[in-house]
C-alpha positions as a printed Julia matrix, in Angstrom:
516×3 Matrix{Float64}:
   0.0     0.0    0.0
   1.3     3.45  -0.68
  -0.47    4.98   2.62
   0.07    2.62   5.68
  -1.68    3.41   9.03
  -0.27    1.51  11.81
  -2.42    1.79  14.88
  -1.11    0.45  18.0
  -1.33    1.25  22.26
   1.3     3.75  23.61
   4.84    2.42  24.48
   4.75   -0.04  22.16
   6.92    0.81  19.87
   5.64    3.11  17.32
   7.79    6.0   17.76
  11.01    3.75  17.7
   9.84    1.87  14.14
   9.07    5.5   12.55
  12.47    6.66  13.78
  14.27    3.58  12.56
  12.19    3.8    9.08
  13.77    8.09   9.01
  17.33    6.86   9.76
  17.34    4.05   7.53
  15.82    5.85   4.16
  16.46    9.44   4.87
  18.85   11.25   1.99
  20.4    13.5    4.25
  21.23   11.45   6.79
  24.54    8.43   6.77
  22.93    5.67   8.51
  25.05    2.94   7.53
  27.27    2.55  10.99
  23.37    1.89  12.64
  22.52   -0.52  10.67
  25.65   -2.59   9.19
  25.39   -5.3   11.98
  21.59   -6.04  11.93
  19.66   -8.22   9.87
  18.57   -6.08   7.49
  22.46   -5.22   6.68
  22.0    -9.13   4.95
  19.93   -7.73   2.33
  21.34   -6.01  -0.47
  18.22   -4.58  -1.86
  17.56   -2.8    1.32
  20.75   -2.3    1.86
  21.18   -0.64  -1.59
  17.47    1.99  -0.3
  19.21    2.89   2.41
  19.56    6.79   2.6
  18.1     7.32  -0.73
  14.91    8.95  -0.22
  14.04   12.47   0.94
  12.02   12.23   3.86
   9.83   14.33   5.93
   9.41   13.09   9.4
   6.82   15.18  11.94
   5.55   14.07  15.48
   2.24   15.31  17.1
   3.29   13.47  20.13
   3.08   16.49  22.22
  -0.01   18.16  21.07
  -1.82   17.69  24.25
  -3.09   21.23  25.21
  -6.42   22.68  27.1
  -7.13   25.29  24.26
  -7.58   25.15  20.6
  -5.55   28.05  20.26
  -2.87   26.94  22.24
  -3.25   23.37  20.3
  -2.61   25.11  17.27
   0.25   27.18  17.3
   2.12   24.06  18.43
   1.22   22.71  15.23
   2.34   25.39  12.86
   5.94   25.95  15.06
   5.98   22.24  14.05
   5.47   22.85  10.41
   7.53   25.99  10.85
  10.52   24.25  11.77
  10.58   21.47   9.14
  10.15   24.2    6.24
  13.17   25.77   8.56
  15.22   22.37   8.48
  14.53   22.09   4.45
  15.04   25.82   3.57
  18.48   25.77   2.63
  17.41   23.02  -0.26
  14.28   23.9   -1.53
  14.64   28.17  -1.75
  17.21   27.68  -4.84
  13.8    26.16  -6.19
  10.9    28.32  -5.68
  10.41   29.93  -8.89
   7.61   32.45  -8.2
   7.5    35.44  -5.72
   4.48   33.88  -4.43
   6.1    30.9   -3.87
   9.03   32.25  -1.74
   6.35   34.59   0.25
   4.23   31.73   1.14
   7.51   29.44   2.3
   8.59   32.65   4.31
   5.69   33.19   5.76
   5.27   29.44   6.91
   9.13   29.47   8.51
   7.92   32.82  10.26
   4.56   31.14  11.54
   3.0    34.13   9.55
   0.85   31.95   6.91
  -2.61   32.17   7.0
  -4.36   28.71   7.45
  -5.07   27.35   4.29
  -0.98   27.49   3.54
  -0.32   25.86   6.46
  -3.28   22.85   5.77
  -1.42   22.13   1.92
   2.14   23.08   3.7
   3.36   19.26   3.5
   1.88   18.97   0.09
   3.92   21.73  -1.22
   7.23   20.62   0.18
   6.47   17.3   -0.86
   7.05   18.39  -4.63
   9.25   20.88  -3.83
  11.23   17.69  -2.44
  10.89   15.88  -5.32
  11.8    18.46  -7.92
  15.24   18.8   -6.13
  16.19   14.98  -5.83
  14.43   14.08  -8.42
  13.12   10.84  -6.02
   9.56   10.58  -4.27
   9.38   11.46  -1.27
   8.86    9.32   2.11
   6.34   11.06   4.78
   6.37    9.64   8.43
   3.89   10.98  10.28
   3.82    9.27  14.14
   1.43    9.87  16.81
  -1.4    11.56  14.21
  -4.32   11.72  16.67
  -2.69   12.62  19.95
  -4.17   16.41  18.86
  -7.47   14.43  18.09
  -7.84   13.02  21.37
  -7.02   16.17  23.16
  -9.9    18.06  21.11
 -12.04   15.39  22.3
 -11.37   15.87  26.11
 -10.58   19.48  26.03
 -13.44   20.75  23.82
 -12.27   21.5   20.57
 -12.66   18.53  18.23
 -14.48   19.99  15.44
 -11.57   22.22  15.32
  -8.96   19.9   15.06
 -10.72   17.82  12.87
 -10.99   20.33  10.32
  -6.91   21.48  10.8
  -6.05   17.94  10.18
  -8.4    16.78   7.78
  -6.9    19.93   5.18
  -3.56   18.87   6.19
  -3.67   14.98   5.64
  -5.74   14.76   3.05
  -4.01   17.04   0.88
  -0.57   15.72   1.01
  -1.73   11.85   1.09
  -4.17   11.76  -1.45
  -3.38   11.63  -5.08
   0.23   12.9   -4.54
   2.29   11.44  -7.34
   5.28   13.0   -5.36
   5.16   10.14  -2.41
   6.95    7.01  -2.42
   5.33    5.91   0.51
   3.42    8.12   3.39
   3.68    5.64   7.17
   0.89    7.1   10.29
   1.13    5.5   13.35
  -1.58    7.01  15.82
  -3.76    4.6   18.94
  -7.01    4.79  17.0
  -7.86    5.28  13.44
 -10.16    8.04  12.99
 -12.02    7.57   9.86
 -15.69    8.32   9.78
 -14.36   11.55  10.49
 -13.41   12.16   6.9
  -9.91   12.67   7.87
  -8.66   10.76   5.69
 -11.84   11.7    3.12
 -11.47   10.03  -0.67
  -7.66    8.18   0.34
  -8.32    5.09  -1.54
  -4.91    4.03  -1.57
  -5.05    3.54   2.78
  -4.43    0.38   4.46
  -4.8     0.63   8.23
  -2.82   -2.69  10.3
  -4.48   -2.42  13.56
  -3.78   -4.97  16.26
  -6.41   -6.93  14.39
  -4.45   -7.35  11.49
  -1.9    -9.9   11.21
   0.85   -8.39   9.21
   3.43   -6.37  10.84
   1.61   -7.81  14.22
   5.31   -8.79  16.09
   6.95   -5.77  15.17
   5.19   -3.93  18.27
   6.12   -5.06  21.64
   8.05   -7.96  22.44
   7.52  -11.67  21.21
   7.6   -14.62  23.17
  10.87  -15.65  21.81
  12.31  -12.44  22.32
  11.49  -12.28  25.99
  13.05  -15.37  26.71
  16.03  -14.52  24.9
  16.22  -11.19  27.18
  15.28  -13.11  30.42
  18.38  -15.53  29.33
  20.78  -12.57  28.63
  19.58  -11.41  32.45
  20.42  -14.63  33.98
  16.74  -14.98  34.81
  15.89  -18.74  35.22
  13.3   -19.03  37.68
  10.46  -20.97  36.62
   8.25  -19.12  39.24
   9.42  -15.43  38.07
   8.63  -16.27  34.39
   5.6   -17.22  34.95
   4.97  -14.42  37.04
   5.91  -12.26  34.36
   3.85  -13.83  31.77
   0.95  -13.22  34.47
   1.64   -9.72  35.01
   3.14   -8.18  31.77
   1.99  -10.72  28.64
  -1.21  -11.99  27.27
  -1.65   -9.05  24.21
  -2.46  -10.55  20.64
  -1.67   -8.42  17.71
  -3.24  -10.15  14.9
  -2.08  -13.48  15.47
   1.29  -13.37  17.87
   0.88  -13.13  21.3
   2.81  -10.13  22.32
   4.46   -8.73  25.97
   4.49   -5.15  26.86
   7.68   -3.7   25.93
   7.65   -1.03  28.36
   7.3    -2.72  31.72
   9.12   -5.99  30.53
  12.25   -3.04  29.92
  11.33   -1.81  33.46
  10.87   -5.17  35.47
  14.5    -6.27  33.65
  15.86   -2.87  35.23
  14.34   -3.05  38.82
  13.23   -6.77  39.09
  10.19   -5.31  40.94
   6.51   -6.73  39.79
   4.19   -3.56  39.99
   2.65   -1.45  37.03
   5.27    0.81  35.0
   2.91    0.82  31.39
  -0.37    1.92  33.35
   1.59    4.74  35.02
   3.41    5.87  32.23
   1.08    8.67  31.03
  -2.53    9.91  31.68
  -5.2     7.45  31.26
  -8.15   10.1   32.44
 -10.26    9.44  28.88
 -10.3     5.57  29.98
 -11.3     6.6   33.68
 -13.34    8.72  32.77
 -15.39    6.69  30.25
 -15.91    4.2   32.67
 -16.61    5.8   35.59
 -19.63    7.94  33.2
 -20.97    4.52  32.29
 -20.44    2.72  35.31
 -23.02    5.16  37.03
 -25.72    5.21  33.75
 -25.61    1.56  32.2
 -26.18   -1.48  33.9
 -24.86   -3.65  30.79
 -21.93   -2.22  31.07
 -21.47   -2.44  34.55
 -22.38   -6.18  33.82
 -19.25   -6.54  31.55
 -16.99   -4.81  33.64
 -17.88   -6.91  36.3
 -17.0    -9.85  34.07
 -13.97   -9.05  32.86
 -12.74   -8.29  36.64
 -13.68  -11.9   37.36
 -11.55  -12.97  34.93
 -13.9   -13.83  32.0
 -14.24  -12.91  28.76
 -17.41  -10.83  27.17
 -18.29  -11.0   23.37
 -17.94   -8.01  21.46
 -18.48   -6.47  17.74
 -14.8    -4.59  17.36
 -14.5    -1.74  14.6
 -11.15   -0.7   13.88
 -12.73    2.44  11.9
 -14.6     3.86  15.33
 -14.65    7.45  15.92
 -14.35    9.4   18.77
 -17.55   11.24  18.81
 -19.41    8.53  17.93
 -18.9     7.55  22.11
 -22.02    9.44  22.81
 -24.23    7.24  20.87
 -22.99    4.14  19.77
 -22.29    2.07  23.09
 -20.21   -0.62  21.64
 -17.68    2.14  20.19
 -16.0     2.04  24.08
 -14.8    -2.04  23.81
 -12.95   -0.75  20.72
 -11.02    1.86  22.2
 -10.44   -0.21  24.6
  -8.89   -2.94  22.98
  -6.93   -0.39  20.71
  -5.28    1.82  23.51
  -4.41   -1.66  25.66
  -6.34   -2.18  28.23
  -8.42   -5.53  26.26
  -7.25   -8.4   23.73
  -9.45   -9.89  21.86
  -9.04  -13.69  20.86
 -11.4   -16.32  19.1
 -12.93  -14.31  16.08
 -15.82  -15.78  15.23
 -19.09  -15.04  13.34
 -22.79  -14.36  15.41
 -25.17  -16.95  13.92
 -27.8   -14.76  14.98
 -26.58  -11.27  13.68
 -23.91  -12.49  11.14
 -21.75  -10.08  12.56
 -17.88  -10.29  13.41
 -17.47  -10.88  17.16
 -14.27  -11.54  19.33
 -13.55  -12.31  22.78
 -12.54   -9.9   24.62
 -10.77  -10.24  27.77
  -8.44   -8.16  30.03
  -4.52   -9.02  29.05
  -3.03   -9.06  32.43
  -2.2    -8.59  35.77
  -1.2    -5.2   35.38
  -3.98   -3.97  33.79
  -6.41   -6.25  35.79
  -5.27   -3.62  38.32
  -5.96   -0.62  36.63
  -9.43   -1.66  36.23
 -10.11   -2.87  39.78
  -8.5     0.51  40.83
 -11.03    2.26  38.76
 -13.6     0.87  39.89
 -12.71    1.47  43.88
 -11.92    4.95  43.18
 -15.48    5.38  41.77
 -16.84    3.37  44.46
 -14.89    5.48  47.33
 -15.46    8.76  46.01
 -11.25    8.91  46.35
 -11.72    8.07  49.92
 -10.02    4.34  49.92
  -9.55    3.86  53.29
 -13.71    3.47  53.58
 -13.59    0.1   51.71
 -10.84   -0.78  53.86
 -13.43   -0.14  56.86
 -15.7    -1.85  55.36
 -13.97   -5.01  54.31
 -11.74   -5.33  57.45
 -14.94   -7.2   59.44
 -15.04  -10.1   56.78
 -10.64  -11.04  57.74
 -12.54  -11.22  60.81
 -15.06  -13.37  60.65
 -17.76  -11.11  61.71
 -20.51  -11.39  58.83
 -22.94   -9.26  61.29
 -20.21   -6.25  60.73
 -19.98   -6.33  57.59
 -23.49   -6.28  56.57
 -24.07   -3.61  59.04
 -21.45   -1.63  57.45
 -22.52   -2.4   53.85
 -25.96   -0.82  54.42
 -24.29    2.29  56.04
 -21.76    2.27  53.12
 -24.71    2.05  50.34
 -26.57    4.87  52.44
 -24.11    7.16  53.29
 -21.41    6.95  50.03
 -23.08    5.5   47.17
 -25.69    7.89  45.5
 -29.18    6.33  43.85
 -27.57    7.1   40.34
 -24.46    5.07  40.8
 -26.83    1.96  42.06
 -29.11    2.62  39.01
 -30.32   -0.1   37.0
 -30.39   -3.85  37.95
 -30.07   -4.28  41.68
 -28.6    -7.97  41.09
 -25.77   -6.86  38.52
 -25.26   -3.6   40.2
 -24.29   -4.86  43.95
 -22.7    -7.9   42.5
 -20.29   -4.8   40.23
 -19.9    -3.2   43.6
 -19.12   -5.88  46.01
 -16.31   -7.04  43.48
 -15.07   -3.6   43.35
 -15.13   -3.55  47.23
 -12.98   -6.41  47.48
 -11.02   -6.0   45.04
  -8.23   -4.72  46.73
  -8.19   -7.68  49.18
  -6.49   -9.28  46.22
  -2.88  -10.28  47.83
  -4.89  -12.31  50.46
  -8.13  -13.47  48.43
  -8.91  -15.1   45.48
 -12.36  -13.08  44.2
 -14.17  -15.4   42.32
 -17.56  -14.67  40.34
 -20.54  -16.81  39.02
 -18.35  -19.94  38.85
 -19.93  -23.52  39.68
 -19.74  -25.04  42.83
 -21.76  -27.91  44.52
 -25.55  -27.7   42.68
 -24.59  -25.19  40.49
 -23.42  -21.29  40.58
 -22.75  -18.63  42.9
 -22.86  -14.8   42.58
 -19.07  -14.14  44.73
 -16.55  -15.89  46.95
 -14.24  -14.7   48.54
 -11.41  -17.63  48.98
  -8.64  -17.04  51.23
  -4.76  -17.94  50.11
  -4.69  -19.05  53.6
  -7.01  -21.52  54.67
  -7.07  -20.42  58.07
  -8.04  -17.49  57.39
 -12.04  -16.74  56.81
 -13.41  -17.17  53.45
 -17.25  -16.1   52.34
 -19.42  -17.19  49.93
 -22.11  -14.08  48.87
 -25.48  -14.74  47.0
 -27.57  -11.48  46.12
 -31.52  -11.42  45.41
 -32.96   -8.27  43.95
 -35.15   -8.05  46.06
 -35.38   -7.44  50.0
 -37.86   -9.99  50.44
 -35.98  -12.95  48.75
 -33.29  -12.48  51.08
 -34.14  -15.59  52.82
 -33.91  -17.3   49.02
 -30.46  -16.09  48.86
 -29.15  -17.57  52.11
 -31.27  -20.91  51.45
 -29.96  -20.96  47.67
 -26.12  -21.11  49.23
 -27.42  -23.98  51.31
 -29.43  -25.92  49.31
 -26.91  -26.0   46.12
 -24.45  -26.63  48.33
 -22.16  -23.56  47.16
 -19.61  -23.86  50.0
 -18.68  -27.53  48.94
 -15.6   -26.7   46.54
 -14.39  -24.98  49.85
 -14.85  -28.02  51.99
 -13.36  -29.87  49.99
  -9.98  -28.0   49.69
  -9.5   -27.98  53.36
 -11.07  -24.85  54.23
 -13.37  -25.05  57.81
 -14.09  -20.87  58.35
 -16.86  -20.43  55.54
 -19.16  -17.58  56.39
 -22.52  -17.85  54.29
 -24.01  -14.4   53.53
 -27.72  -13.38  51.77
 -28.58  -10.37  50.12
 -31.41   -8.81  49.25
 -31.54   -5.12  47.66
 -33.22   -2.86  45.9
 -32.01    0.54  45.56
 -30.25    1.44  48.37
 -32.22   -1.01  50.68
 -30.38   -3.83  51.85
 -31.48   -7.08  54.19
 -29.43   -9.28  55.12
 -28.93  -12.76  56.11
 -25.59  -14.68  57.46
 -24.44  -17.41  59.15
């Protein structure tokens, strides 16, 4: 393809391939020390490409301002200073007056608009009348300025910007040998990239360039062998915490924190911490409060299961506000899902994957989200309210559920179906018991399946199995139900003797409760 758009999540990579791609083909650079001992120094018609193309490289990695305005001048210094960095070639070119004003005036950040939307256009041929060679465009990060306009209020403006600017230097330009994007999402239906029939997007749905982004199997254990790192234990610990993406078909590590565990041999988060993630919050903590189906799905994937989903690798931004299934897609494209098992709906005939969260570290991100929501920022309340349960005392911690509900949760974050809605919160409630508890949800166990338990590591320590009724009359039907399917038998039958047996009934934010 002549255009390629290479969507992937942050830190994995995309920056470094665009950089390689400018040092390896760019005609004013001397590359050949970087690349004479690597694998592609075997080929000799690469090797014969290399620095042989003029190429225009620009990153709108940092385009991450509050304002429009603000937004938008760092775009034109941008533009400014690659017209600066090609002046000394391309003046000796310029054959009109008009010409030479508008290049000025783009170096001096004095052009109106419209000059600065068909500015890589122009240079583009003026490129290609001096070398006489077709130009190479790499353009990384391309919707970082998107997704600021979205959370800081001027999309429609940026849209626009980037649409003229885009558009007119990647379609129909006989001038390019090749234009490369690498941006998180792609935003078509947008018309960003209006009329460009000659774009192929490789999202991590696609299978070609798929291990070229983060690390492969292979070449983690080659890097855990160059670290001396033979533990059977800490690899799998590391698969657990920092593997478990699939790009297209190769399962795929997070090159980030694998580089950071290898530096501090420490297992925590380093990706999830690496950079704001307030539009992921954000979105879920708005639909945690208004849809109950979503809440539902969340609640699955924290139990460790997957949910089907309809992906679309063309989903835009705005579309958020009506089109509910649009969130699963950003999702999955900025990281925080993989999707697996792509299958057809017999019903629908649509596409569907499964979509499950990739591991341990981001497991945590979303358990953390949730508990912030939950605790209003105020943490050390769950703590309160779980501490009864390490106890034993089942009478404490319904009592301080109900006071919780009442005093912290308001009716719109309890919205919707009572069932789904406490089960949601009581997962988020205990999530951070984690280091202590296994949290398990709707799996089978004696007659059939239970809403929570809550194993202990330790079998000495109190574990709880947690049915929920919606409805403060069947509260007896959720105690019995524990009994009568025998729900605590996978317990007994481990070892474990301290099994607390606990009923719910809600509605709203009425609670009864029964325990034993």
């Amino acid at each position: 393809s002549k255009i390629s758009l290479i969507t992937r999540p942050r830190r994995f990579g995309k920056t470094l391939n665009i950089s390689m791609l400018r040092y390896f083909f760019d005609n004013r650079l001397s590359s050949l020390e970087l690349f004479k001992d690597l694998k592609v120094s075997e080929n000799t018609i690469l090797m014969d490409k290399i620095n042989s193309y003029p190429t225009i490289y620009i990153s709108f990695k940092d385009i991450t301002d509050n304002t429009w305005e603000v937004a938008e001048l760092k775009v034109k210094n941008l533009l400014s200073k690659i017209y600066n960095d090609f002046s000394d070639d391309v003046y000796p070119v310029l054959k009109s007056d008009i010409e030479k004003k508008t290049y000025s005036e783009i170096v001096n950040k004095t052009a109106n608009i419209a000059d600065f939307q068909d500015s890589l256009k122009n240079l583009s041929e003026y490129l290609f009348k001096i070398y006489n060679t077709p130009v190479l465009l790499l353009i990384d990060e391309y919707d970082v300025p998107i997704q600021s306009g979205w959370s800081n209020g001027y999309y429609n403006e940026v849209i626009d910007f980037m649409r003229g600017l885009l558009s007119g230097v990647l379609k129909d330009n006989s001038y390019l040998f090749k234009g490369i994007l690498t941006g998180i999402y792609r935003v078509a239906k947008e018309s960003i990239f209006s009329g460009l029939n000659n774009l192929k997007v490789f999202s991590p749905l696609s299978k070609k360039y798929s291990e070229y982004f983060g690390f492969t199997e292979n070449e983690v254990e080659d890097m855990l062998e160059y670290f001396n790192i033979e533990s059977k234990e800490m690899k799998e610990n590391i698969k657990t915490w920092y593997n478990g993406y699939i790009f297209g078909e190769s399962i795929i590590y997070n090159p980030w924190s694998i580089i950071n565990f290898l530096e501090d041999k420490i297992f925590k988060p380093y990706w999830i911490n690496t950079s704001s993630n307030n539009l992921i919050i954000d979105l879920i903590q708005n639909r945690l409060k208004t849809d109950s189906y979503f809440r539902y799905d969340i609640e699955t994937l924290i139990a460790g299961d997957s949910i089907e989903k309809n992906l679309d690798d063309t989903s835009a931004l705005r579309e958020l506000t009506y089109n509910k299934d649009v969130i699963w897609s950003l999702f999955l494209f900025s990281g925080y899902l993989k999707a697996e098992n792509h299958h057809e709906d017999p019903k629908t005939e649509e596409i569907k994957y499964d979509c499950l969260i990739p591991n341990n570290e981001v497991m945590r991100f979303y358990r953390n989200t949730v508990i912030n929501w939950l605790a209003k920022g105020n943490n050390s309340a769950l703590q309160d309210l779980t501490s009864p349960l390490l106890e034993g005392k089942a009478e404490v911690f319904c009592e301080n559920l109900k006071n919780y509900v009442r005093d912290t949760l308001s009716y719109y974050d309890i919205k919707g179906e009572p069932e789904n809605t406490y089960h949601l919160i009581l997962l988020g409630i205990f999530a951070h018991l984690s280091p202590a508890y296994w949290v398990k949800s709707n799996r089978e166990s004696g007659k059939g399946r239970y809403d929570i338990c809550l194993k202990a590591k330790d079998k000495n320590d109190f574990s709880a199995i947690i049915e929920i009724k919606s409805s403060v009359q069947k509260v007896e039907d959720a105690y019995d139900q524990i009994v009568e399917k025998e729900y605590e038998q996978e317990l007994i039958s481990e070892g474990y003797t301290r099994i607390m047996k606990i009923g719910l009934g809600v509605d709203g934010k009425n609670i009864k409760t029964v325990f034993y």
